[in-house]
Tab-separated table of C-alpha atoms in Angstrom:
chain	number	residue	atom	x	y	z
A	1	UNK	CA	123.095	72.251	131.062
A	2	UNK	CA	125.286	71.447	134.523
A	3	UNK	CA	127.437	74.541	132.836
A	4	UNK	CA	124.430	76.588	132.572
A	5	UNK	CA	122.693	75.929	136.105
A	6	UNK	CA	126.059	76.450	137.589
A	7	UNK	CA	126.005	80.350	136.305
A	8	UNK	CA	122.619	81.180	136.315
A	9	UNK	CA	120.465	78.357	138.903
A	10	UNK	CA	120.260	80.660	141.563
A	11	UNK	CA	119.637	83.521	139.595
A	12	UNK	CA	116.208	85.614	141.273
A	13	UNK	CA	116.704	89.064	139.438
A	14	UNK	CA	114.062	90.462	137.461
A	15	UNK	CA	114.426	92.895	134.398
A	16	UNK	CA	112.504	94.963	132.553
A	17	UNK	CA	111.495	94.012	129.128
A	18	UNK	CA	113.470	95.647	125.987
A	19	UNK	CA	111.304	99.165	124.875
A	20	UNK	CA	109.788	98.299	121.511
A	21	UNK	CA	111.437	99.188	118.660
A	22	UNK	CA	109.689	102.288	116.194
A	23	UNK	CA	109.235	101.570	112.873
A	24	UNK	CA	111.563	103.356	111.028
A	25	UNK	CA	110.391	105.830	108.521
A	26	UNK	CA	109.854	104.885	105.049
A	27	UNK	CA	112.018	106.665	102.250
A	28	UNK	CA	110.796	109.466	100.668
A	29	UNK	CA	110.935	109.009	96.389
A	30	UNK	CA	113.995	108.337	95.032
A	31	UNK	CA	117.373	109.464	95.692
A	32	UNK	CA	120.658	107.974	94.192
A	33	UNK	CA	123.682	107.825	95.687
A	34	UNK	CA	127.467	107.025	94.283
A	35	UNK	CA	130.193	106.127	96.356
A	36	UNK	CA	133.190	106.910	94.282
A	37	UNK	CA	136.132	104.298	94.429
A	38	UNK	CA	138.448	104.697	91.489
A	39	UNK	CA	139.519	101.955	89.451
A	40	UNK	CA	136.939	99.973	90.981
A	41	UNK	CA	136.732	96.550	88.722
A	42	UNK	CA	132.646	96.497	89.572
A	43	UNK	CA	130.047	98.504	90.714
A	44	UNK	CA	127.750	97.093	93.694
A	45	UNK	CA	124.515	98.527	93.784
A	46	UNK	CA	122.268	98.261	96.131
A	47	UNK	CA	118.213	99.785	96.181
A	48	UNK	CA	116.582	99.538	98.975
A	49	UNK	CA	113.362	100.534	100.988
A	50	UNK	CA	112.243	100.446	104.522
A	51	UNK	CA	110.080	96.606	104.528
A	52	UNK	CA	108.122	95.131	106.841
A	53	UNK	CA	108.263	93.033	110.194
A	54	UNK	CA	108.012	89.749	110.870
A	55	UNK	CA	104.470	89.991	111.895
A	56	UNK	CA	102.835	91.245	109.278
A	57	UNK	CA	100.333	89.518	107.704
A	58	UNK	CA	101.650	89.688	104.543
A	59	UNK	CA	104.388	87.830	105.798
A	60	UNK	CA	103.426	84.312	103.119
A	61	UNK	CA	102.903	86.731	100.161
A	62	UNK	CA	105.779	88.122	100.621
A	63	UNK	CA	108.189	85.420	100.873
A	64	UNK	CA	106.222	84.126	97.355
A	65	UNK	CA	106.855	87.702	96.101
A	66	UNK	CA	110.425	87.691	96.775
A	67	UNK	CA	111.161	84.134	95.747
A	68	UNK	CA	109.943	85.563	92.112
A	69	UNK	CA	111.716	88.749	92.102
A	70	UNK	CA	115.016	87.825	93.402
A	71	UNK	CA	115.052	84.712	95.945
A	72	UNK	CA	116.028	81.823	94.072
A	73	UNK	CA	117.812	81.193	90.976
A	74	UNK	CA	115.195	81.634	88.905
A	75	UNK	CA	113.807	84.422	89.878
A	76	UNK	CA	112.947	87.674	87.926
A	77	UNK	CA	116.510	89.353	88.633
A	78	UNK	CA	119.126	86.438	88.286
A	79	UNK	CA	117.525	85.220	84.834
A	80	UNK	CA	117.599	88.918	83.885
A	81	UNK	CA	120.522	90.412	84.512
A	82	UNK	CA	123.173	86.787	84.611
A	83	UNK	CA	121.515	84.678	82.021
A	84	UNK	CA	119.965	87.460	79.480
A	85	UNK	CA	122.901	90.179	79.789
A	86	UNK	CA	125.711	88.652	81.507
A	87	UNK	CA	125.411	91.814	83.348
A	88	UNK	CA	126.152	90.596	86.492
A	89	UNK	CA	127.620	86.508	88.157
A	90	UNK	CA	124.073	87.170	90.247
A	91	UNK	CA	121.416	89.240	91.377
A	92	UNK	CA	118.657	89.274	93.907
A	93	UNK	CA	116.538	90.314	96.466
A	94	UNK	CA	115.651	89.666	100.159
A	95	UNK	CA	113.353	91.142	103.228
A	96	UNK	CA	115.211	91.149	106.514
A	97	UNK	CA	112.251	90.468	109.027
A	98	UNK	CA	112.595	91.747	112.540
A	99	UNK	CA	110.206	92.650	115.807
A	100	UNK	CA	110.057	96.156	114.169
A	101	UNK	CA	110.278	96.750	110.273
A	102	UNK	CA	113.615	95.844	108.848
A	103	UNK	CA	114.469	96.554	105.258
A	104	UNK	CA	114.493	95.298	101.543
A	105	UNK	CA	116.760	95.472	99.264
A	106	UNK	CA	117.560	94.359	96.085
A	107	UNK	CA	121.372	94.065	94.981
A	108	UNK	CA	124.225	93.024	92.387
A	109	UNK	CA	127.638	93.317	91.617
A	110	UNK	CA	127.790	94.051	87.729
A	111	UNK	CA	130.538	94.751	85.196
A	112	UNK	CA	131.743	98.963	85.428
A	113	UNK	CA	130.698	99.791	81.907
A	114	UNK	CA	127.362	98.083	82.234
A	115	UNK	CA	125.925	99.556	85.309
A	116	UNK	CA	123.554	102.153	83.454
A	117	UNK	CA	122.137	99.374	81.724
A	118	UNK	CA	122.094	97.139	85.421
A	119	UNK	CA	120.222	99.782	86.905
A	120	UNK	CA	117.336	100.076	84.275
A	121	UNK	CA	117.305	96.442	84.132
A	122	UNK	CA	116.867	96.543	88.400
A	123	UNK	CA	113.767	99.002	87.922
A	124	UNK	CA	112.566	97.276	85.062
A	125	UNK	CA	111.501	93.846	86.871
A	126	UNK	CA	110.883	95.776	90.150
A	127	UNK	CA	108.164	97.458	88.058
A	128	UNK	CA	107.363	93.962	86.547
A	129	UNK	CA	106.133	92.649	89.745
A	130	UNK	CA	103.044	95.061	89.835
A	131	UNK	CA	101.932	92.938	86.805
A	132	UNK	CA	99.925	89.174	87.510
A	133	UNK	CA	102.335	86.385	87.694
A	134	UNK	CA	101.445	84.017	85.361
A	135	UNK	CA	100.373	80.180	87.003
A	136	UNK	CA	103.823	78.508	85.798
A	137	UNK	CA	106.002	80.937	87.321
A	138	UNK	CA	103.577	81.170	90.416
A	139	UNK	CA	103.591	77.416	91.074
A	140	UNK	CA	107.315	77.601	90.231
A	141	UNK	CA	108.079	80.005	93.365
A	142	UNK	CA	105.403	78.104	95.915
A	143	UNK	CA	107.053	74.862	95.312
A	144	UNK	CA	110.557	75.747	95.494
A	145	UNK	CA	109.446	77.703	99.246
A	146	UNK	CA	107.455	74.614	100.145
A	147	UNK	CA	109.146	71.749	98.649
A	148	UNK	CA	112.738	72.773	100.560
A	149	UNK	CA	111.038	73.667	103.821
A	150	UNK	CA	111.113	70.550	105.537
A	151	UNK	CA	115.162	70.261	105.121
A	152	UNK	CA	115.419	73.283	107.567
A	153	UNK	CA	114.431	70.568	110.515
A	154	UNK	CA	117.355	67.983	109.634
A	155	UNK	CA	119.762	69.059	112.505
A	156	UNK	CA	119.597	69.793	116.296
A	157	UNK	CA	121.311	73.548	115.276
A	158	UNK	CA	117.983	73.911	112.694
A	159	UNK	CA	115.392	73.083	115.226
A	160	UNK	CA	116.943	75.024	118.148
A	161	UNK	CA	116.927	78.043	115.491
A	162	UNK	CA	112.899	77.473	114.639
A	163	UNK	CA	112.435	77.199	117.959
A	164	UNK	CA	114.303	80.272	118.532
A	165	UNK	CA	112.004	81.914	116.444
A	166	UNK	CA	108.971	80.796	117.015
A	167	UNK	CA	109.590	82.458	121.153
A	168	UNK	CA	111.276	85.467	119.454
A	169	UNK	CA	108.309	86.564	116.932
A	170	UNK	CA	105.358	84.861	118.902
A	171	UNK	CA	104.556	82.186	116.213
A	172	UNK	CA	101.652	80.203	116.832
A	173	UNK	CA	101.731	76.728	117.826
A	174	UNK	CA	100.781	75.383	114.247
A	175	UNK	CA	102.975	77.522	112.576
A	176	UNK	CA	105.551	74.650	111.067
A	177	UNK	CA	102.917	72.088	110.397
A	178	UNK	CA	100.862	75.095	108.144
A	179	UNK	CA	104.011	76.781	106.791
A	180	UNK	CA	103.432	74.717	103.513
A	181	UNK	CA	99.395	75.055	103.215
A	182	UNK	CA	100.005	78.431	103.451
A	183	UNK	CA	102.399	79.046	101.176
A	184	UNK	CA	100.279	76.778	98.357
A	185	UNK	CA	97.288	79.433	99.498
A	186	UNK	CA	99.213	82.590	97.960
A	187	UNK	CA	97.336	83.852	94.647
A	188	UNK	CA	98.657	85.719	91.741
A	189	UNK	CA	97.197	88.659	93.165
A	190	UNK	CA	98.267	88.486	96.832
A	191	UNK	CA	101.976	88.740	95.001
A	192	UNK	CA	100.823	92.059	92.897
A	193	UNK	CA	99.631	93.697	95.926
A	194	UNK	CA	102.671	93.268	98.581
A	195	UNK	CA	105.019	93.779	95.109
A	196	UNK	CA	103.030	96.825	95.176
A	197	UNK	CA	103.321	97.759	98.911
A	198	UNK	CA	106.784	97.060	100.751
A	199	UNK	CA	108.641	96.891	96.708
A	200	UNK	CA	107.501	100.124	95.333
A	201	UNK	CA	110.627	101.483	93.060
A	202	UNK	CA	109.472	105.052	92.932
A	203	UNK	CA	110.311	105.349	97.163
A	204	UNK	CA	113.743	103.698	97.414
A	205	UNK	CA	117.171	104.649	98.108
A	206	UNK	CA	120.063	103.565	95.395
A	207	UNK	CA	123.263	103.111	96.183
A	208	UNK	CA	126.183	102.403	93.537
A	209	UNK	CA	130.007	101.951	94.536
A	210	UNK	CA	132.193	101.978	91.804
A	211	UNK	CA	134.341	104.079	89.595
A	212	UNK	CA	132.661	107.406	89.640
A	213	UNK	CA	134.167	108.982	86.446
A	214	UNK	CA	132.697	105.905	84.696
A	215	UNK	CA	129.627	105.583	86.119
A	216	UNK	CA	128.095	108.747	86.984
A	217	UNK	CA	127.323	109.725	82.915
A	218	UNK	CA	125.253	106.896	82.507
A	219	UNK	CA	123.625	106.932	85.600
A	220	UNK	CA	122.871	110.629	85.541
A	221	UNK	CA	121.408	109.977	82.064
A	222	UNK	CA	118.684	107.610	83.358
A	223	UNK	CA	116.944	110.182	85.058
A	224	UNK	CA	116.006	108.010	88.157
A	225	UNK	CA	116.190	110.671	90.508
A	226	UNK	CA	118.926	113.543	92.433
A	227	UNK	CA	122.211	112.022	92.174
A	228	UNK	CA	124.847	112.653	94.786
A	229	UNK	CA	128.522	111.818	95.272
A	230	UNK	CA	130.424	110.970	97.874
A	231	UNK	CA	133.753	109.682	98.480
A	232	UNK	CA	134.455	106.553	100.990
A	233	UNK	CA	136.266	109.052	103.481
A	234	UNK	CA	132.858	111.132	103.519
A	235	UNK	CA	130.808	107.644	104.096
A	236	UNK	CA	133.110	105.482	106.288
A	237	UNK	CA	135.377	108.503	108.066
A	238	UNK	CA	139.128	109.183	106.577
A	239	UNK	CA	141.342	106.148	107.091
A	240	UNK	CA	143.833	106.496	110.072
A	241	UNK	CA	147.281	106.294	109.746
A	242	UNK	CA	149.447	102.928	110.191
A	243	UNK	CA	150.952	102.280	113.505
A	244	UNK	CA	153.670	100.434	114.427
A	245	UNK	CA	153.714	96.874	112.452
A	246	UNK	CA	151.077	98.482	109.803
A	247	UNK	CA	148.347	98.016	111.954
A	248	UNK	CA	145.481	101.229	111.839
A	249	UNK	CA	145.698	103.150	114.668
């Protein structure tokens, strides 16, 4: 604090508050892209969606929704595609809330010769979600949300970072004592309908790096949507040459 008041304790400017962000435009149907890298000893994919900010009201059916889809180890995804078909060592989902809308994805890194079958498996449970939870699996996702909560307020570095948020999103005073209530509050069909909304697998981008001449039959054959190929150069920008020492110049 001394540190701080030193730098900044005289400090009368004013500035102008940070122009809002847009939201960013959702993705039109479905589109699949490869990345080829040859020889690659997985393929990562990646589908993802524009989502939703931090202040929507959907914000406590959502985390529910995602909890059973791909947030925890039990969820819809990881049970799927690592316990059932050893497809993958894990595989999940998250939503990346911001001010504006930030994006969800769902992802995996799954054996070369089985991404075809990864991929169906991906839209498979994404579909799933549109479908009533049953209570078990329900209760399952509220507890493990509301039953780990209160370990996030353990440490002076975990309540500076509520805190944090609670002045960056313009939480309301009660938010941390009715985080839990809340969460117990979210119904079967609260999870159906954002599922439905911000998780919709006919309007998402895929993305698949891995060994094209491998992949690409099988993916092709799933009829998901246009496929197109591109090589890393074409994504990232061609590599520069070594310097001096082997460093990139």
């Amino acid at each position: 604090k001394t540190l701080l008041d030193g730098a900044f304790g005289s400090w009368t400017g004013t500035g102008e508050p940070a122009p809002a962000v847009p939201p960013a435009p959702q993705v039109k149907g479905r589109s699949i892209w490869i990345v080829d890298v040859p020889e690659a000893a997985q393929s990562e994919i990646r589908i993802g969606r524009v989502g939703a900010a931090r202040s929507t009201p959907d914000f406590f059916p959502i985390l529910v929704a995602n909890t059973m889809l791909g947030g925890s180890f039990t969820s819809r995804l990881n049970q799927n595609l690592r316990e059932q078909h050893g497809y993958a060592y894990g595989a999940g989902s998250a939503f990346d809330f911001r001010l504006s809308t930030g994006p969800f994805f769902a992802s995996g890194a799954v054996q070369t010769d089985k991404t075809a079958p990864a991929l169906a498996e991906f839209f498979k449970e994404l579909e799933g979600m549109r479908r009533p939870a049953g209570e078990e699996e329900l209760s399952r996702a509220r507890n493990y949300l509301a039953l780990r909560y209160p370990r996030g307020f353990e440490t002076t570095g975990q309540l500076v970072a509520r805190l944090e948020a609670k002045v960056v999103y313009g939480l309301p005073d009660d938010y941390f004592t009715t985080y839990m209530d809340r969460i117990a509050r979210v119904s079967a069909e609260d999870v159906g309908r954002v599922a439905a909304k911000y998780a919709e697998p006919s309007s998402s981008a895929v993305i698949v790096v891995g060994d094209r001449k491998k992949i690409e039959p099988g993916i092709r054959a799933l009829n998901l949507g246009p496929v197109r190929v591109f090589t890393v150069d074409q994504i990232l920008g061609p590599a520069k040459a070594a310097g001096p020492g082997g460093k990139s110049k």
